[in-house]
CSV table of C-alpha atoms and ligand atoms in Angstrom, one decimal:
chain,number,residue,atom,x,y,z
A,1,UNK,CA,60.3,102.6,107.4
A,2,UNK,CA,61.3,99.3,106.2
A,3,UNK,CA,58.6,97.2,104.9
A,4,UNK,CA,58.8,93.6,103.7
A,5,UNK,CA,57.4,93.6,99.9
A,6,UNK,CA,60.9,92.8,98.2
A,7,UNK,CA,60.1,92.6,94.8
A,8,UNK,CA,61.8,89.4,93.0
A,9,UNK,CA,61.7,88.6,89.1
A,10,UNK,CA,58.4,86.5,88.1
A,11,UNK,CA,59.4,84.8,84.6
A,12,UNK,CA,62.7,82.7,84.0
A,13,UNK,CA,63.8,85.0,81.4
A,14,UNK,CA,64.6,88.0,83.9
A,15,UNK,CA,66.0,85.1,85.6
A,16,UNK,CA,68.3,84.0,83.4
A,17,UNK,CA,68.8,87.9,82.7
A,18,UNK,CA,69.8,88.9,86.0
A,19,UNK,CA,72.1,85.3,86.6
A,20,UNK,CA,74.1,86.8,83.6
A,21,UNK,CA,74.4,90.7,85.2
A,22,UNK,CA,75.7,88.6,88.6
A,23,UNK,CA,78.1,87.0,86.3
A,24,UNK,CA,79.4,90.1,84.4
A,25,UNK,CA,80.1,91.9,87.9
A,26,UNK,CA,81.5,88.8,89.2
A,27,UNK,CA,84.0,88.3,86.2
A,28,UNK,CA,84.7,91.4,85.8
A,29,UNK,CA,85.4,92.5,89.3
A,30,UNK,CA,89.7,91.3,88.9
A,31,UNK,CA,89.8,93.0,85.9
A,32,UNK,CA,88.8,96.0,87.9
A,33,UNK,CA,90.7,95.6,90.3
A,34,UNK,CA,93.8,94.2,88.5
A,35,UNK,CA,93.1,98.0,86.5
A,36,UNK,CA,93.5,99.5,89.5
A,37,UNK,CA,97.3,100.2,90.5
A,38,UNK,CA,97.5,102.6,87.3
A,39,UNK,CA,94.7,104.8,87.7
A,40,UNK,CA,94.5,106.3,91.6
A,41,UNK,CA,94.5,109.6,89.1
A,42,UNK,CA,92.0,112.0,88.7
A,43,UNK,CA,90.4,111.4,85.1
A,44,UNK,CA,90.1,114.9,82.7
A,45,UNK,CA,85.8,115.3,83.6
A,46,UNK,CA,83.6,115.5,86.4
A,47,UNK,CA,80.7,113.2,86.6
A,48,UNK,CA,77.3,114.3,86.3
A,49,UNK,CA,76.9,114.6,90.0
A,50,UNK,CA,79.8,117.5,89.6
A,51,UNK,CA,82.7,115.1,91.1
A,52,UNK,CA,85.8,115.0,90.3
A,53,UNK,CA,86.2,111.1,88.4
A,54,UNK,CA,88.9,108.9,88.9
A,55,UNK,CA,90.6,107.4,85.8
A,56,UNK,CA,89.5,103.9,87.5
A,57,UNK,CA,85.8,105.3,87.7
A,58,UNK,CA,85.8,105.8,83.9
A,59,UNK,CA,87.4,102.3,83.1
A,60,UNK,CA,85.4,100.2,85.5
A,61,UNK,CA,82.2,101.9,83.8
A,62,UNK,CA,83.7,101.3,80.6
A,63,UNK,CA,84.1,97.7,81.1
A,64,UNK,CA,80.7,97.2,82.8
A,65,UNK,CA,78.6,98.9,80.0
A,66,UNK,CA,79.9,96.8,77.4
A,67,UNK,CA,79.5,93.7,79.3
A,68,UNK,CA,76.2,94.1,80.8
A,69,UNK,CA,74.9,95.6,77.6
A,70,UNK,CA,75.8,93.0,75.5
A,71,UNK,CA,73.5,90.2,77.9
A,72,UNK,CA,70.1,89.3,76.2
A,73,UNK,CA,67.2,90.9,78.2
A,74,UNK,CA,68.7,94.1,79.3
A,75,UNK,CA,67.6,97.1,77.8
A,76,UNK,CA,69.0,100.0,79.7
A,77,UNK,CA,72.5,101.0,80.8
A,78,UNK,CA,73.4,104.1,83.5
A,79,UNK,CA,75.9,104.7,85.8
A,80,UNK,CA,77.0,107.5,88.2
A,81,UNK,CA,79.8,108.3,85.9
A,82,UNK,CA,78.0,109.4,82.8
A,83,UNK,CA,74.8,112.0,81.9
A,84,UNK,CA,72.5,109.9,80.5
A,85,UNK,CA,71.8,106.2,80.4
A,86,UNK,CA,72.3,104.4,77.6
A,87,UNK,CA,70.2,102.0,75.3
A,88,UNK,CA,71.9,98.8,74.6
A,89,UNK,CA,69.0,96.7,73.4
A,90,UNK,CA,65.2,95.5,73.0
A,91,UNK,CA,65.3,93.6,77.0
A,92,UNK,CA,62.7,94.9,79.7
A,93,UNK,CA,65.7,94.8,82.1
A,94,UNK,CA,68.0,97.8,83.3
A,95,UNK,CA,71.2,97.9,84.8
A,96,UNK,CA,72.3,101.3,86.8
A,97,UNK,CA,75.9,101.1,88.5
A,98,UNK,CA,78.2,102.5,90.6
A,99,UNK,CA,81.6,101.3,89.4
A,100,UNK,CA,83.6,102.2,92.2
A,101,UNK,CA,81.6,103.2,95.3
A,102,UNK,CA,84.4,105.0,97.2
A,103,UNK,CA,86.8,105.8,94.9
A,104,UNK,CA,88.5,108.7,96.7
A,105,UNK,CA,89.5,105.6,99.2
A,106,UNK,CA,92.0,105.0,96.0
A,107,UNK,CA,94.8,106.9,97.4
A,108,UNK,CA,95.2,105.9,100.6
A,109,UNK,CA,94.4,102.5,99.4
A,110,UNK,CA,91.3,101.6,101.4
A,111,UNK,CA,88.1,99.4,100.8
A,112,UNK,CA,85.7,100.3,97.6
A,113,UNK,CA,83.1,98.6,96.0
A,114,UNK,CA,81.1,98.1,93.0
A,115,UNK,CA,77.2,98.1,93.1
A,116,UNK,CA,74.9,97.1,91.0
A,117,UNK,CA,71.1,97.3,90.4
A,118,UNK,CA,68.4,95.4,88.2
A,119,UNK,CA,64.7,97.1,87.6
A,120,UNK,CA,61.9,95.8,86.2
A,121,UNK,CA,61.7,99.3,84.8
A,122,UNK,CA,62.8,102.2,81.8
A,123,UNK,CA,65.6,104.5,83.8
A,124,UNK,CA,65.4,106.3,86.3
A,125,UNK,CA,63.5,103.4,87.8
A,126,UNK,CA,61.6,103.2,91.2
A,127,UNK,CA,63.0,101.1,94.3
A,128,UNK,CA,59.9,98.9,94.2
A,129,UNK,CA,61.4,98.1,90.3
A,130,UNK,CA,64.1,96.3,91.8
A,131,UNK,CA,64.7,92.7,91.0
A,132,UNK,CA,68.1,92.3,92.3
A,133,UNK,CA,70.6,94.3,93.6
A,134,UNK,CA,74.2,93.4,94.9
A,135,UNK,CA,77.8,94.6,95.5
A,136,UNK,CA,81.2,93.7,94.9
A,137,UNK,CA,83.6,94.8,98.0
A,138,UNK,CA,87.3,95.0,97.1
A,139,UNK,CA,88.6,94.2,100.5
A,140,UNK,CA,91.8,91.8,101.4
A,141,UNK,CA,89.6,89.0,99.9
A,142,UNK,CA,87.1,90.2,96.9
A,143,UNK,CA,83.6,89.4,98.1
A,144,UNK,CA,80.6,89.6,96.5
A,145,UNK,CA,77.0,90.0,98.1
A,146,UNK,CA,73.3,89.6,96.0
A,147,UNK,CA,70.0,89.8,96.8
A,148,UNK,CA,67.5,88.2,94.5
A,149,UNK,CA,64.8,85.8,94.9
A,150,UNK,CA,64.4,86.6,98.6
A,151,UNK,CA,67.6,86.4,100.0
A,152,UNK,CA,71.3,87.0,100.4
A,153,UNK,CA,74.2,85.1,99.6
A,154,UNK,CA,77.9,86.0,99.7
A,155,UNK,CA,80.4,84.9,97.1
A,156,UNK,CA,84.3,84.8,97.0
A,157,UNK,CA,85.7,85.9,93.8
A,158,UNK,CA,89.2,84.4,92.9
A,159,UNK,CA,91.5,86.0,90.9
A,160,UNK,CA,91.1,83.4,87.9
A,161,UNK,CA,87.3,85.4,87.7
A,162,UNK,CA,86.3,82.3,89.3
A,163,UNK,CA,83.5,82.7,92.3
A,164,UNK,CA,81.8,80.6,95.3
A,165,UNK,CA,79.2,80.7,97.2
A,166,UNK,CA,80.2,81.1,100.7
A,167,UNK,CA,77.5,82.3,103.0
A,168,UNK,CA,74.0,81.7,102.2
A,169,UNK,CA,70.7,83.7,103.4
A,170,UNK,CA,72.7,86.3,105.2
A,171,UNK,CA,71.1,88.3,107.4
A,172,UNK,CA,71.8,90.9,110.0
A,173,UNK,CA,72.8,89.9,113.7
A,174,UNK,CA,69.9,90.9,115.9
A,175,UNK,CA,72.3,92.8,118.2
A,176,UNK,CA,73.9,95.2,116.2
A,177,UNK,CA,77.2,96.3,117.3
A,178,UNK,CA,78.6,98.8,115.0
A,179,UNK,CA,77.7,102.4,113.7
A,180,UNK,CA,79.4,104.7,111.2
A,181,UNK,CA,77.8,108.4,110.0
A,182,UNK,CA,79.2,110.5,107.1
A,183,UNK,CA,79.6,114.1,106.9
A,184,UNK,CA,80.9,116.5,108.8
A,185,UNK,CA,79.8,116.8,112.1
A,186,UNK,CA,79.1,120.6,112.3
A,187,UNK,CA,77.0,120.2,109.4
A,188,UNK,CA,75.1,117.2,110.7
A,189,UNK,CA,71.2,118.3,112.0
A,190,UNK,CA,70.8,119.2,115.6
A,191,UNK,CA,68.2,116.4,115.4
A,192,UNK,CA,70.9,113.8,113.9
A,193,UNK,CA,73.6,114.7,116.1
A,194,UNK,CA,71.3,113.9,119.2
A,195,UNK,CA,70.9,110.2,117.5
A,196,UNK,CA,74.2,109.8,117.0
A,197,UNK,CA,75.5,110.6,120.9
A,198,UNK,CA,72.6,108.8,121.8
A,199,UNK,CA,74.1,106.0,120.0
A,200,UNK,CA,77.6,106.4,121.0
A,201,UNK,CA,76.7,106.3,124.6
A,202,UNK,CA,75.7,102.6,124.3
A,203,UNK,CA,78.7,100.6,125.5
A,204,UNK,CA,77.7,97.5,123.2
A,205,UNK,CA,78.8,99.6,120.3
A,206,UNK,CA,81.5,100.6,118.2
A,207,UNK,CA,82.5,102.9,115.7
A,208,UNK,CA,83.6,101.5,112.2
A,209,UNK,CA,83.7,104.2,109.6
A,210,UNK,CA,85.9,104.0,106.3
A,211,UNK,CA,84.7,106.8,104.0
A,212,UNK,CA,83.4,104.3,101.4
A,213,UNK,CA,79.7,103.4,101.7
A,214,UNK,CA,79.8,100.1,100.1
A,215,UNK,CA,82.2,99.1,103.1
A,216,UNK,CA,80.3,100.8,105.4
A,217,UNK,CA,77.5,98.9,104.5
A,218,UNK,CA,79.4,95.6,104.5
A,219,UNK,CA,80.0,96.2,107.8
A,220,UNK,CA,76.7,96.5,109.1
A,221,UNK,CA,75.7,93.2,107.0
A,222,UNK,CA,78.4,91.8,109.1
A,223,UNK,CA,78.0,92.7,112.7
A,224,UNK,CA,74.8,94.7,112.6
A,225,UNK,CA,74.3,98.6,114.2
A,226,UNK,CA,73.3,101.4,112.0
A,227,UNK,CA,75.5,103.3,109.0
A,228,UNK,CA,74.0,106.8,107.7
A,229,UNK,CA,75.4,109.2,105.0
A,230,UNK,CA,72.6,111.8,106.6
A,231,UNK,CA,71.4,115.0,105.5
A,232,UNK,CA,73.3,118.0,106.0
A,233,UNK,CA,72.2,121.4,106.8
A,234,UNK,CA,74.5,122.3,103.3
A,235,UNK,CA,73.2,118.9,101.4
A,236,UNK,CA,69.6,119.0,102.7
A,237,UNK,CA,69.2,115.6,100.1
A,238,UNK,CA,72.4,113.8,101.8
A,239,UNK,CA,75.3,112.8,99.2
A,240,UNK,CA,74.3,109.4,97.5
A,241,UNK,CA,72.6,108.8,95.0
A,242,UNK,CA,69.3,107.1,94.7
A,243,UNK,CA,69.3,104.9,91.5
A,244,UNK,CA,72.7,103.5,92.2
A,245,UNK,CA,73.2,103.8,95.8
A,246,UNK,CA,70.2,104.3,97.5
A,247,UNK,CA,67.6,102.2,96.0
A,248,UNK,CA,70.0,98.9,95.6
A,249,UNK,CA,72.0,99.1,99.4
A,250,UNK,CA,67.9,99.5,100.4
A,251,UNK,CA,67.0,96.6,98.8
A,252,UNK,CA,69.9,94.4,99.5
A,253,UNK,CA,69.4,95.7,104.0
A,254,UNK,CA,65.9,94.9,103.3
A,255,UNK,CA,66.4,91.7,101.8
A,256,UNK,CA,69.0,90.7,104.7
A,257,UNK,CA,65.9,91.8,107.1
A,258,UNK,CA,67.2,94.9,108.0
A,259,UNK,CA,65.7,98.4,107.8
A,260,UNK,CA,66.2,101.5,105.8
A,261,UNK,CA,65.1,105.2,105.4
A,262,UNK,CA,65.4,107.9,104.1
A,263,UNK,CA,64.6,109.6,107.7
A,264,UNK,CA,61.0,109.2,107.0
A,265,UNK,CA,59.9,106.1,105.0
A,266,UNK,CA,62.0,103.3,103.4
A,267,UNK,CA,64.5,103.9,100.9
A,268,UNK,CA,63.0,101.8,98.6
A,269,UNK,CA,59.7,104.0,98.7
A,270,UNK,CA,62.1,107.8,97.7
A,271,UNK,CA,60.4,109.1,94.9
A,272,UNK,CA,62.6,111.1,92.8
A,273,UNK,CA,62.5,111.2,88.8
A,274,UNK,CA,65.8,112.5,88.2
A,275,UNK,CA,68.8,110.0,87.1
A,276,UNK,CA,71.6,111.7,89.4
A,277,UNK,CA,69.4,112.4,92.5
A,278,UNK,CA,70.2,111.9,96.0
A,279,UNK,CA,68.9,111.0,98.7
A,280,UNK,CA,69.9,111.0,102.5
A,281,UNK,CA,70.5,107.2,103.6
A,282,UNK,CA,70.2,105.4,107.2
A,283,UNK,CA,70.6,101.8,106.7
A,284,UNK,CA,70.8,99.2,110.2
A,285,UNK,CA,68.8,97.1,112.7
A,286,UNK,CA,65.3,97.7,112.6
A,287,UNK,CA,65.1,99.1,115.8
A,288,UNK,CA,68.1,101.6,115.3
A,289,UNK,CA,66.1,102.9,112.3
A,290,UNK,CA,63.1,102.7,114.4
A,291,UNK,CA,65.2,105.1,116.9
A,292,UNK,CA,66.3,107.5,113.6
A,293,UNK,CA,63.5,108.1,112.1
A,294,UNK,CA,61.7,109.1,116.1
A,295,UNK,CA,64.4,111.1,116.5
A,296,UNK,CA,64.1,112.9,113.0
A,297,UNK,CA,60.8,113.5,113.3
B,301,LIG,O1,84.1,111.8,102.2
B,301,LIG,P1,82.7,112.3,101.9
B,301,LIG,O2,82.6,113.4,101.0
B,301,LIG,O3,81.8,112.4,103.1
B,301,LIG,O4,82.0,111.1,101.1
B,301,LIG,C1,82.0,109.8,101.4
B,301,LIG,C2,80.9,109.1,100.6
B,301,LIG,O5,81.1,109.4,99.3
B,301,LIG,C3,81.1,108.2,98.5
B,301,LIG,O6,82.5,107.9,98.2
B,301,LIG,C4,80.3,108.4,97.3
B,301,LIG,O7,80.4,107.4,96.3
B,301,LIG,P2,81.4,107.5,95.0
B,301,LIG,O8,82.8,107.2,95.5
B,301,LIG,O9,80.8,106.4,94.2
B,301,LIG,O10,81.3,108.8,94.4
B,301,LIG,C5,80.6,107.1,99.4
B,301,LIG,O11,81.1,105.8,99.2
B,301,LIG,C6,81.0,107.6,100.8
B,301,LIG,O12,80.1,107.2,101.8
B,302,LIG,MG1,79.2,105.7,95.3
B,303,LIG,MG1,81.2,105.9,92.3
């Protein structure tokens, strides 16, 4: 399950490289958003996970590729929104992305996010390559959450592209007190749906489920419980992605003191070699995923 060897960057050039990815998704994040209004349309392709894209997917990965490949130190470029990753310099860094987490939320105008993650590592990289990993959440107020160097912080990002630090070494409540599962039911796992009834019977907790995993997340950051995008007896390997879902929401819960799986061992420990692959995710209190993976097994 979870385990507690975060990896962090060791010289002060990754250092400085990663301070400057935080800074591209931070600045950039009202340009996204301010991109948004115009482009809740589907775009002409799918992406290489066989989606439909969303004209806003393609621009937010536009903007991010340039930015982030321009820094000093970074290397490698991917996202979920194109085939291949790209080369954008000589840096040991890479950079993989998920420019809007959530984007069929764009419609009925609901919470999305951006996500980013750094490894130590050529593409497709291994969790334990991870450096730093964070999202942006394009709630009411545009938040921001990293984890690097050990810990979590929360930022607010203005609308000038200005950002503060507003909650320092987050981690989750003990008491977790909220749950949300994706999928359908029927195609949920005998296995998983016992979990999740078992859950729902506790009175302490609630259900808070959006459709957008980066929210999803946020709110198990925030009040603690257990989210899962799970497998599915059509999706065997779940929905998400590894490289740019999986591996950095793992590394950020983990960081935050949290746990996550796969449904057998922690997210950050998937091995899988292809860019695009998924992986089931259960992200929560450790004794919730404690409870999963039992139940799974
Ligand atoms: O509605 P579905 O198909 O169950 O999918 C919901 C999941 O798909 C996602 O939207 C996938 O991410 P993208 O929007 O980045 O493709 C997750 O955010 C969410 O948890
Ligand atoms: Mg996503
Ligand atoms: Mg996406």
């Amino acid at each position: 399950m979870a385990t507690t060897d975060i990896n962090t960057a060791d010289t002060a050039r990754d250092v400085r490289t990663i301070d400057g990815v935080v800074d591209v998704i931070a600045t950039t994040a009202p340009e996204i958003r301010t991109g948004l209004p115009g482009r809740r349309v589907t775009a002409e392709d799918e992406n290489p996970s066989g989606e439909t894209q969303m004209a806003a997917d393609v621009f937010a990965d536009d903007l991010l590729c340039e930015r982030i490949g321009a820094l000093e130190g970074v290397g490698e470029y991917a996202s979920e929104e194109r085939p291949e990753s790209v080369d954008v310099g000589t840096g040991r860094l890479s950079v993989a992305v998920d420019p809007l987490d959530g984007s069929s939320n764009l419609k009925p105008n609901n919470t999305m996010g951006t996500i980013f993650a750094v490894y130590e590592a050529p593409l497709p990289a291994h969790g334990r390559d991870l450096v730093a990993a964070g999202y942006v959440l394009y709630g009411p107020v545009m938040t921001m959450v990293v984890a690097r160097n050990g810990t979590v912080d929360e930022y607010v990002i203005h609308d000038d592209a200005s950002y503060e630090l507003v909650r320092e070494d987050v981690t989750l409540p003990d008491e977790g007190s909220v749950y949300g599962f994706g999928g359908r039911v029927p195609d949920w796992t005998d296995d998983f749906e016992t979990f999740a009834r078992e859950v729902e019977q506790d009175a302490s907790r609630k259900l808070r489920y959006g459709g957008s995993m980066i929210g999803d997340v946020n709110q198990i950051l925030t009040y603690g419980g257990i989210f899962a995008y799970p497998t599915l007896e059509s999706a065997p390997e779940g929905k998400l992605r590894v490289q740019f879902e999986g591996y950095p929401i793992g590394y950020v819960i983990e960081t935050a003191g949290g746990a996550t799986s796969d449904g057998a061992k922690s997210l950050l420990d998937v091995d899988k070699d292809d860019l695009h692959a998924r992986t089931p995710m259960y992200v929560g209190n450790t004794d919730l995923v404690a409870k999963l993976e039992a139940a799974l097994d």
